[in-house]
Short mmCIF file of C-alpha atoms in Angstrom, two decimals:
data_model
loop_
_atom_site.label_atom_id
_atom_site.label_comp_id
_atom_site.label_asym_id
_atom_site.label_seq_id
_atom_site.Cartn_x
_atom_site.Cartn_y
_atom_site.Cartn_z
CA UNK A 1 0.00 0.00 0.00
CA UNK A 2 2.93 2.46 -0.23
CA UNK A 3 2.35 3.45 -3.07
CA UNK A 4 -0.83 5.10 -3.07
CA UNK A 5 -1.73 8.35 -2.64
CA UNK A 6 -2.89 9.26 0.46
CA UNK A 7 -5.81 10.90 -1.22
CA UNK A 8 -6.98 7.54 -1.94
CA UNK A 9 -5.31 5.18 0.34
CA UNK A 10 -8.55 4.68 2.88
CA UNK A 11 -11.30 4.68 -0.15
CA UNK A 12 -13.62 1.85 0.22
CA UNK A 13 -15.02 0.33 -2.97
CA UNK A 14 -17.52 2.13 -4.83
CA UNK A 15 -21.30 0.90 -5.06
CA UNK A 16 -21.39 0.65 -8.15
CA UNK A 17 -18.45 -1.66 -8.00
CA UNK A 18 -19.86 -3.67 -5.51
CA UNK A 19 -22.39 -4.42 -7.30
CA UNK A 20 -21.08 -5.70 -10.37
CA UNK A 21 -18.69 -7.84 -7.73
CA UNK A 22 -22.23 -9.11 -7.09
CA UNK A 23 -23.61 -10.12 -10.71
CA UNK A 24 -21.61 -13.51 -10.93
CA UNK A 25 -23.12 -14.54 -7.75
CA UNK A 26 -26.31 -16.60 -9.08
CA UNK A 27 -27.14 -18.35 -12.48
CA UNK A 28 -30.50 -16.98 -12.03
CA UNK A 29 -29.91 -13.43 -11.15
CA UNK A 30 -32.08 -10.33 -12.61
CA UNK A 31 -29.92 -7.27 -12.26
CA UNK A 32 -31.92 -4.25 -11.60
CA UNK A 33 -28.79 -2.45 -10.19
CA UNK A 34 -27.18 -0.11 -12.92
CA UNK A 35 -28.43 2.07 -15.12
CA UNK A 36 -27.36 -0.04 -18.15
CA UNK A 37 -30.25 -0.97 -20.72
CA UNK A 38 -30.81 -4.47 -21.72
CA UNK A 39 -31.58 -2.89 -24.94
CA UNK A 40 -29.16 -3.03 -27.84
CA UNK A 41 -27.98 -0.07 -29.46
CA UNK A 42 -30.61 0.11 -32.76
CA UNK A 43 -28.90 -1.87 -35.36
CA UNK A 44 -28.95 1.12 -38.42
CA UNK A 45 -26.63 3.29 -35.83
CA UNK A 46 -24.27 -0.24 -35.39
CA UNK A 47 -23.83 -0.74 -39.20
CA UNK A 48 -23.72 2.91 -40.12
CA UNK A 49 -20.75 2.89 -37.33
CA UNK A 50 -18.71 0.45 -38.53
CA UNK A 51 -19.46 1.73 -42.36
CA UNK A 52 -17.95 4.75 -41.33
CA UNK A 53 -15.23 2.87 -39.70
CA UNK A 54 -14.23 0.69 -42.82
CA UNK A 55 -14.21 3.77 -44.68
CA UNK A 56 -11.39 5.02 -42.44
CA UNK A 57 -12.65 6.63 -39.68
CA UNK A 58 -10.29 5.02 -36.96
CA UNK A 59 -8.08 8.14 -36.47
CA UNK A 60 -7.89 11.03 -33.83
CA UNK A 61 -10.48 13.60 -34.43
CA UNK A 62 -10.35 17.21 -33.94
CA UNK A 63 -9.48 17.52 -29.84
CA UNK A 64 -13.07 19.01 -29.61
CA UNK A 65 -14.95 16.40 -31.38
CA UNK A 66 -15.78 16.13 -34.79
CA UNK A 67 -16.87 19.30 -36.59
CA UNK A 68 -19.85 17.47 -38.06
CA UNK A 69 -21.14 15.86 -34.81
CA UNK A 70 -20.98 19.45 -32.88
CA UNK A 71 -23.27 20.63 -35.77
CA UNK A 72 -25.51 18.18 -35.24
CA UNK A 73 -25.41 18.47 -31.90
CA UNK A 74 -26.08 22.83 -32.33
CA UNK A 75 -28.82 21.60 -34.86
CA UNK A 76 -30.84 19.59 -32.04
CA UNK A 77 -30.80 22.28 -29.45
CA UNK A 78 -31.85 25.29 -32.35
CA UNK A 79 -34.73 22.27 -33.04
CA UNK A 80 -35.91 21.44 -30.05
CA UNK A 81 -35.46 24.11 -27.82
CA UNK A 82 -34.99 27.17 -30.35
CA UNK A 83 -31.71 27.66 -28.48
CA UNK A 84 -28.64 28.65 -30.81
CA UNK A 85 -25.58 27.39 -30.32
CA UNK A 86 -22.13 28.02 -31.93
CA UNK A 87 -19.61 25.00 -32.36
CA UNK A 88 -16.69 26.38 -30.15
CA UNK A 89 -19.75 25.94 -27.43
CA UNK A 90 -19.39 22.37 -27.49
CA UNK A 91 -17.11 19.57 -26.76
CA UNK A 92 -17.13 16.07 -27.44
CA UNK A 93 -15.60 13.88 -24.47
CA UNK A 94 -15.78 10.17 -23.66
CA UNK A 95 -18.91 9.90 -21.96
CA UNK A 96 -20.57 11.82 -19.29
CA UNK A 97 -18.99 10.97 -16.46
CA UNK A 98 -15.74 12.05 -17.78
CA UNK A 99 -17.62 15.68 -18.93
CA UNK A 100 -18.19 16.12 -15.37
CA UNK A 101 -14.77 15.48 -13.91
CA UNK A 102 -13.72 18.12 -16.83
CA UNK A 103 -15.60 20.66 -15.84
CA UNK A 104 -14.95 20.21 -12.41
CA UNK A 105 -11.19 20.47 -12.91
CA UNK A 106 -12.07 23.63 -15.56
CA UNK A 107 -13.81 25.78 -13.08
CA UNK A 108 -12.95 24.90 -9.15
CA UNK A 109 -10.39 26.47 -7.11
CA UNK A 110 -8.82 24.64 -3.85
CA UNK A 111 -11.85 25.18 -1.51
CA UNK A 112 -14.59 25.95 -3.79
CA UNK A 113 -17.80 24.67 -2.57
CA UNK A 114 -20.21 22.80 -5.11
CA UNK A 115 -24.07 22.07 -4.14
CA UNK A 116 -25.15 18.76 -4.94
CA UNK A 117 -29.15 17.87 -4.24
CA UNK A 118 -29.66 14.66 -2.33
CA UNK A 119 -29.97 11.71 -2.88
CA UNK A 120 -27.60 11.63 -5.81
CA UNK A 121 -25.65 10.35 -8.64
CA UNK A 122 -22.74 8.62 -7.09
CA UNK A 123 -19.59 9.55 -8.54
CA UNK A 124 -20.85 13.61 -7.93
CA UNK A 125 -18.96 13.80 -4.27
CA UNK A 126 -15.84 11.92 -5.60
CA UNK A 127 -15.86 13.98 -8.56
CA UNK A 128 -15.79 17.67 -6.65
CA UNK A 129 -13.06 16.19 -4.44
CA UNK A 130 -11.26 14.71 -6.91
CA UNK A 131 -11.11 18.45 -8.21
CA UNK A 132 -10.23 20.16 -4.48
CA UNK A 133 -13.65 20.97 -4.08
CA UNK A 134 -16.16 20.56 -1.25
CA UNK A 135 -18.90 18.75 -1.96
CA UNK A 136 -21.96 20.71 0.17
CA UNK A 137 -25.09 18.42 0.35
CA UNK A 138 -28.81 19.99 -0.09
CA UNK A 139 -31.06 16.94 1.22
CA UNK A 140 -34.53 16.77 -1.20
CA UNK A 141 -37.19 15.06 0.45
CA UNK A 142 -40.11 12.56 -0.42
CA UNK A 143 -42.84 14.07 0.57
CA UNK A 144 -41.55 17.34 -0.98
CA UNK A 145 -41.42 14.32 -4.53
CA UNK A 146 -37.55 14.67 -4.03
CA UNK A 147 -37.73 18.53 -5.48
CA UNK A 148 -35.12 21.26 -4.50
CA UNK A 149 -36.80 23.46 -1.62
CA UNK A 150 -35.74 26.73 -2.24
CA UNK A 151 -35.42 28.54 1.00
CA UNK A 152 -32.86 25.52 2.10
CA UNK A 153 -31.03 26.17 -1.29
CA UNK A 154 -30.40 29.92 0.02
CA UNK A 155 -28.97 28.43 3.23
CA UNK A 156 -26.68 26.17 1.67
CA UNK A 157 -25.18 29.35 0.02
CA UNK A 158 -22.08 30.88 1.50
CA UNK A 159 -19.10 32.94 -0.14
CA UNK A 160 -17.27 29.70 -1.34
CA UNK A 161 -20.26 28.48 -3.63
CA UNK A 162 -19.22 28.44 -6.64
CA UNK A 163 -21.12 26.12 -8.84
CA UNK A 164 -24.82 23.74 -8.24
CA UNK A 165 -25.01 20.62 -9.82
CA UNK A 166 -28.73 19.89 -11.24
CA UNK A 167 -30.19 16.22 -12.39
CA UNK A 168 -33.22 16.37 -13.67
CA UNK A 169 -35.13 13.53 -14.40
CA UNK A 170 -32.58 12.57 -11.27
CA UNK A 171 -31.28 9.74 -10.85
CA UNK A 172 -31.66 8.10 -8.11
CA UNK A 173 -35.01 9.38 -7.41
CA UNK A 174 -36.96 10.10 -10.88
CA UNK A 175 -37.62 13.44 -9.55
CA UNK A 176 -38.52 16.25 -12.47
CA UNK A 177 -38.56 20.15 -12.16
CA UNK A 178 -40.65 21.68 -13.77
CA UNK A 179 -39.87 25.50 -15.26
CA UNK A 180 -41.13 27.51 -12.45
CA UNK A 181 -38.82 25.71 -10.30
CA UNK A 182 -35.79 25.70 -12.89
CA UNK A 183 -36.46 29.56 -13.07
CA UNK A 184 -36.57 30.01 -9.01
CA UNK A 185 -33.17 28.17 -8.80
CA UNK A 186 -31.78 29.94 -11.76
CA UNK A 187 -32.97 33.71 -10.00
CA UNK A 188 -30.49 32.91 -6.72
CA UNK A 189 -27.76 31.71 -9.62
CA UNK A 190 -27.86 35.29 -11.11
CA UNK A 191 -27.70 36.81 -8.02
CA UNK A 192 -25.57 35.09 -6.27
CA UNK A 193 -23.42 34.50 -9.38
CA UNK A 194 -23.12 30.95 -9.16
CA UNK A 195 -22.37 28.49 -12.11
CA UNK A 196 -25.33 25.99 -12.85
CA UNK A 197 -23.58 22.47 -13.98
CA UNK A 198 -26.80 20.73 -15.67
CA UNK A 199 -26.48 17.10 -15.70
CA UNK A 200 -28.95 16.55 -18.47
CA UNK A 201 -28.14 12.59 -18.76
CA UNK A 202 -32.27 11.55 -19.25
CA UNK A 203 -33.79 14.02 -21.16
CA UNK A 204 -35.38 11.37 -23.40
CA UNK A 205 -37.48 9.84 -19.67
CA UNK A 206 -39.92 12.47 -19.01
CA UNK A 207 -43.79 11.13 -18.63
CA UNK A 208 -45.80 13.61 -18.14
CA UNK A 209 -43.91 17.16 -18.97
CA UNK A 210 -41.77 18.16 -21.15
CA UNK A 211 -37.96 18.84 -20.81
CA UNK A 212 -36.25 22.22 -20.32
CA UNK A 213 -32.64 22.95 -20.18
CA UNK A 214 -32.27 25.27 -17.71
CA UNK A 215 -29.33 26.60 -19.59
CA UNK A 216 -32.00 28.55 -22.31
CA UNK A 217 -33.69 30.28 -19.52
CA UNK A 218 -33.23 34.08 -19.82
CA UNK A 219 -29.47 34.93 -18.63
CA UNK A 220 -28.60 31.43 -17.71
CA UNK A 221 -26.60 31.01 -20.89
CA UNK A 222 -23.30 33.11 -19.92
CA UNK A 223 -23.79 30.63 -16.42
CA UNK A 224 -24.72 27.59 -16.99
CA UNK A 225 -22.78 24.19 -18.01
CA UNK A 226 -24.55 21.71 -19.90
CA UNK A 227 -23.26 17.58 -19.77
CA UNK A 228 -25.43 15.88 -22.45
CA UNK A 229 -25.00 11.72 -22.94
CA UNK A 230 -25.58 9.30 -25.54
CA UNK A 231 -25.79 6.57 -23.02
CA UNK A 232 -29.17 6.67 -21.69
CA UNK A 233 -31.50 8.37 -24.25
CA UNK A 234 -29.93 6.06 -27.30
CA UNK A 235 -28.99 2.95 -25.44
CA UNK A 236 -25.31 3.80 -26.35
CA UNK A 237 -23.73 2.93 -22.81
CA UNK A 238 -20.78 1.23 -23.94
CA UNK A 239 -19.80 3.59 -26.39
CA UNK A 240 -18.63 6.34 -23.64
CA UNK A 241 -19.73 9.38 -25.95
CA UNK A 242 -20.98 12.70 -24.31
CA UNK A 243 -20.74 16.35 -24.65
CA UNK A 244 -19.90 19.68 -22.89
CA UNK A 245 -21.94 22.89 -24.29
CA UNK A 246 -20.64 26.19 -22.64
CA UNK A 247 -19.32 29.16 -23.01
CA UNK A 248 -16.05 29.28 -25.57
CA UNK A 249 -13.66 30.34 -23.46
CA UNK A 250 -14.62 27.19 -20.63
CA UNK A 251 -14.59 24.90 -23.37
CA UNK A 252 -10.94 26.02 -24.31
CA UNK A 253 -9.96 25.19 -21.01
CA UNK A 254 -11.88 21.92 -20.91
CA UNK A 255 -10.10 21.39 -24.36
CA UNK A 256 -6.67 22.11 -22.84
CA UNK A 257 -7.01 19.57 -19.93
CA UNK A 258 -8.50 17.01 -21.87
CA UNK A 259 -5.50 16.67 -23.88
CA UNK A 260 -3.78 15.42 -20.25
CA UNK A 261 -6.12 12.76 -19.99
CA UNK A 262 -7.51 11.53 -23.65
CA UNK A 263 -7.03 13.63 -25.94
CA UNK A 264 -10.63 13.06 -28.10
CA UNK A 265 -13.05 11.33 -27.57
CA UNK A 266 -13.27 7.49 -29.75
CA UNK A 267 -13.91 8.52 -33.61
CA UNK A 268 -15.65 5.71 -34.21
CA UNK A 269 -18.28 6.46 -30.81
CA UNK A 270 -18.66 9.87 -32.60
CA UNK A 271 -19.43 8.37 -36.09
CA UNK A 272 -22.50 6.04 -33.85
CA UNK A 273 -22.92 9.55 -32.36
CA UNK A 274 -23.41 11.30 -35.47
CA UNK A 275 -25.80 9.04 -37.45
CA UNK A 276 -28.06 8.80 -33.44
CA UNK A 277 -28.76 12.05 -34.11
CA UNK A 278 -30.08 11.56 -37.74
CA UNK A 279 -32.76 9.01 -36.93
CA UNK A 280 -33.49 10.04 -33.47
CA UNK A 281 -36.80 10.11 -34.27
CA UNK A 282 -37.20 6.60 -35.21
CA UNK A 283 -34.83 5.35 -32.23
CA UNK A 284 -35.87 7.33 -29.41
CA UNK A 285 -39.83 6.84 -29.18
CA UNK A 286 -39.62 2.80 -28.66
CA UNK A 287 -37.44 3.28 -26.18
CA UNK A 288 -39.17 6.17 -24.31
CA UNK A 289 -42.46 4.09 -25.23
CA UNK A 290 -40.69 0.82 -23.32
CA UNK A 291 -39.56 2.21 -20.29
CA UNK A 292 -42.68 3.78 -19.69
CA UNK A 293 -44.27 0.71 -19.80
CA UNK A 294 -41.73 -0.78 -17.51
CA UNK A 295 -41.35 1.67 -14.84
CA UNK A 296 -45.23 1.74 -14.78
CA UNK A 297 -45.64 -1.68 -14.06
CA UNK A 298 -43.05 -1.68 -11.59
CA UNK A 299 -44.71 0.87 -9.56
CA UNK A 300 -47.98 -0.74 -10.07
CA UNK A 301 -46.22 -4.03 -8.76
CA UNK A 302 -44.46 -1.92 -5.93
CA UNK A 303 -47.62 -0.56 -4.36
CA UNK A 304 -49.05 -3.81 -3.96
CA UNK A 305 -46.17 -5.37 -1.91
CA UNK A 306 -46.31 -4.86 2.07
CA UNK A 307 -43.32 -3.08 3.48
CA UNK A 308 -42.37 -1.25 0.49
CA UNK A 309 -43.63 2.29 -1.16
CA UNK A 310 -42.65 4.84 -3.86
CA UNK A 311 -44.06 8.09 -5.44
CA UNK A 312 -45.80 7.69 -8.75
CA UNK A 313 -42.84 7.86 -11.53
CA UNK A 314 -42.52 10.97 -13.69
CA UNK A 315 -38.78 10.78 -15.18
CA UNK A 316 -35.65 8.48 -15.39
CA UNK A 317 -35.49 4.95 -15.40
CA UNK A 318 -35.35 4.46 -11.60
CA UNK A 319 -37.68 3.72 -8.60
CA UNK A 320 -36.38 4.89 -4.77
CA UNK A 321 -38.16 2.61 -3.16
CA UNK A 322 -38.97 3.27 0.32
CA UNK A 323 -38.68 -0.02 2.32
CA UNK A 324 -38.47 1.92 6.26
CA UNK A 325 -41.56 0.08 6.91
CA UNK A 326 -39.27 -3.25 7.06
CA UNK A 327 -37.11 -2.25 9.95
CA UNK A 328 -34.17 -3.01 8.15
CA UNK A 329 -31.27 -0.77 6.88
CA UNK A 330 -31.48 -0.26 3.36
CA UNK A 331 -28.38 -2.58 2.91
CA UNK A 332 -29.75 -4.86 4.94
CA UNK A 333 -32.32 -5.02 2.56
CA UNK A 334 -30.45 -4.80 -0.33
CA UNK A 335 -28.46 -8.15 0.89
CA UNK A 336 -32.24 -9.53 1.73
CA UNK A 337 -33.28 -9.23 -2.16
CA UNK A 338 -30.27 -10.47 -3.56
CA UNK A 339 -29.29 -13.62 -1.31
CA UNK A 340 -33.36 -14.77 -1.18
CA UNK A 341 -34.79 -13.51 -4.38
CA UNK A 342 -31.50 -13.24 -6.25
CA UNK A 343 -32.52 -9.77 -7.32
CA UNK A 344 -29.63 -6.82 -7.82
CA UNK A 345 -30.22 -3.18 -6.79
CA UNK A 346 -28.53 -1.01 -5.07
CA UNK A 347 -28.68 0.68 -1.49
CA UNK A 348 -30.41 4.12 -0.80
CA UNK A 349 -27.10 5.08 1.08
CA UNK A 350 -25.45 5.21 -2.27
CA UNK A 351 -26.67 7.92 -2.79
CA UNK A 352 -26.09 10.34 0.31
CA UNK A 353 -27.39 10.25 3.66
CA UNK A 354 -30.79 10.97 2.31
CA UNK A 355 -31.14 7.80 0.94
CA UNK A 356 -31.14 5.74 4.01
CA UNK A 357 -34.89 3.86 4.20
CA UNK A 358 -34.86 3.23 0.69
CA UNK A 359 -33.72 1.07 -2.81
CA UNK A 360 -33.01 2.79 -6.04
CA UNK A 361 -34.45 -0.62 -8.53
CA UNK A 362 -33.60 0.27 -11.83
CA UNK A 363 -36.24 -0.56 -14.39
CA UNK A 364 -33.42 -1.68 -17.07
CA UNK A 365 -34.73 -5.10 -17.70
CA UNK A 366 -38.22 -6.78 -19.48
CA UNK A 367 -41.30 -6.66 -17.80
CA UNK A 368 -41.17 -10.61 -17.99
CA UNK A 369 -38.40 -10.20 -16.34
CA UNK A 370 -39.45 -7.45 -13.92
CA UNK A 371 -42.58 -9.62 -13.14
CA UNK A 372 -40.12 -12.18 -12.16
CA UNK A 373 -37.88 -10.11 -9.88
CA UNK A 374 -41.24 -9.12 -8.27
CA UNK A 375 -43.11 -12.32 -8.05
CA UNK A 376 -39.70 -13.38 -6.23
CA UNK A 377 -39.38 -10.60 -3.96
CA UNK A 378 -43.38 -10.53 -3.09
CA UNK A 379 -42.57 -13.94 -1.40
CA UNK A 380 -39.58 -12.91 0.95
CA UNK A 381 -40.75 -13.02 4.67
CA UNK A 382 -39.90 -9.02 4.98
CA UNK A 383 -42.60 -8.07 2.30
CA UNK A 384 -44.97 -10.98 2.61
CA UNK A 385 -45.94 -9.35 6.44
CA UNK A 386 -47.21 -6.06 7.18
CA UNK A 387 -45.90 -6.00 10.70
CA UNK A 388 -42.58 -7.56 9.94
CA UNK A 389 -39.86 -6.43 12.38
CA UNK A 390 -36.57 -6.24 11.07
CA UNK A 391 -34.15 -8.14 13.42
#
């Protein structure tokens, strides 16, 4: 152990690590853990891909992404949200987890304080210490559906802030804000002059409103940081392609540390990238369609098993699943569902302190298949009784 870095000698294993340790565990396993479809990427976005990549696309692109793709990308935002973008506004980096650790390292000084809403997205506290910030957590509630309240926004303010990070759909929680919210939280950014980082990873998973980047509301532009994702709204996980869209002189800098780490993003991710974008509109409706279906039935399937509750789904691809009734700790819990029903999620402590008392169950397989996770989890002893007593 000598050889580490202090920084990380006494880090414990991430969840989400843990849990993959855990999908080897049982022949019959359904994973409900990660947030990684079960849906292939569409086959016309495959072959036009590797078309591209016979054709000799297997070089290093321009360091901020091709110039096509960044069109597109401008193009999308003009078309569905009559916001106009220039190319130098965007960046093309390998995936968006990696966007976010850029623009972390782009715009935090030693001691700069970042607000994060609770529960949420792992890798977000790592992330702003990674970059010598302090992470500063604003807890979100469930009877408030999980939504920022303002007034405790303004006390989590002090003269260090220097940036919010906003997910919405969220994940863990599904929770949506709408545009009077978005506008309320975007007021105390102009004021206070605070940098908005929008995590817009599920824009595709809205139910019942439509999305809006907070980034087009009046004066947000020259303040706010936009991380965009192929993974989740075109079931491109594992090709690691995402976006930056900011102002030009923060993508420059982005640009400059990114050639530290990879240089550019995979050419031929951005060649899937770039033909996504063409027939979005046949892709992305079957699988908005699906996992409507799917998150539907797993609430409908949640409600009627004792010990466990959740608010009615409006965004993501996630339930957080209350389970206090049980007694149990929510890794307790966790360990319950996998080693009896041989069911993977993950533990509401993932996700901040906020999350203790509940599961995040990701709805990221079948409904056959969810019917089976729940058929075998409506049969363990701590949801078959209503006054179970976790011991």
């Amino acid at each position: 152990m000598k050889y580490i870095s202090k920084r990380y000698l006494n880090k414990a294993i991430t969840p989400m690590a843990e849990s993959m340790n855990h999908t080897y565990e049982y022949e019959d396993l359904i994973d409900l853990s990660l947030g990684d479809h079960d849906i292939i990427t569409d086959i016309r976005i495959i072959d036009k891909a590797f078309e591209d990549t016979r054709n000799g696309h297997t070089h290093y692109t321009d360091s901020l992404g091709y110039l096509e793709l960044r069109e597109k990308i401008c193009d999308y935002y003009k078309y569905e949200y009559s916001y106009e973008l220039g190319t130098k506004e965007c960046m093309i980096t390998t995936s968006g987890c990696h966007a976010m650790y850029l623009v972390l390292e782009a715009i935090l000084d030693d001691g700069d304080e970042v607000i994060i809403h609770e529960p949420y997205f792992t890798p977000y506290k790592e992330q702003v210490e990674i970059t010598r910030g302090k992470p500063v957590f604003l807890k979100t509630y469930e009877e408030d559906k999980f939504k920022i309240n303002i007034n405790n926004l303004k006390k989590a303010i002090t003269d260090k802030t220097k940036a919010i990070i906003l997910n919405t759909p969220n994940n863990p929680t599904g929770a949506c804000f709408d545009k009077d919210i978005l506008q309320e939280i975007a007021n105390i950014c102009i004021e206070k002059d605070i940098v908005v980082i929008a995590d817009d990873i599920y824009t595709l998973f809205m139910y019942e409103d439509e999305f809006i980047p907070i980034t087009t509301l009046d004066k947000m532009r020259e303040r706010t940081i936009t991380i965009g994702s192929f993974s989740k709204d075109y079931a491109m996980t594992g090709w690691r392609i995402g976006y930056v869209l900011a102002p030009d002189y923060i993508i420059q800098t982005i640009r400059s540390i990114n050639e530290n780490s990879v240089f550019t993003a995979p050419s031929i991710s951005q060649r899937a990238a770039i033909h996504a974008l063409d027939i979005r509109n046949k892709v992305q409706p079957p699988i908005k369609d699906e996992y409507k279906n799917r998150i539907y039935y797993a609430y409908e399937r949640i409600k009627s098993i004792s010990n466990m509750s959740v608010i009615k789904p409006r965004g993501s691809i996630y339930l957080f699943v209350n389970i206090k009734k049980t007694g149990l700790t929510s890794k307790e819990v966790v360990d319950k569902i996998l080693n009896e029903a041989h069911v993977l999620t993950i533990s509401g402590e993932a996700f901040g302190e906020s999350g203790s008392g509940y599961i995040r169950i990701a709805v990221t397989q079948s409904v056959d298949r969810l019917k089976e996770a729940f058929d075998r989890i409506s049969e363990m002893n701590i949801f078959k009784n209503k006054n179970y007593i976790g011991v």
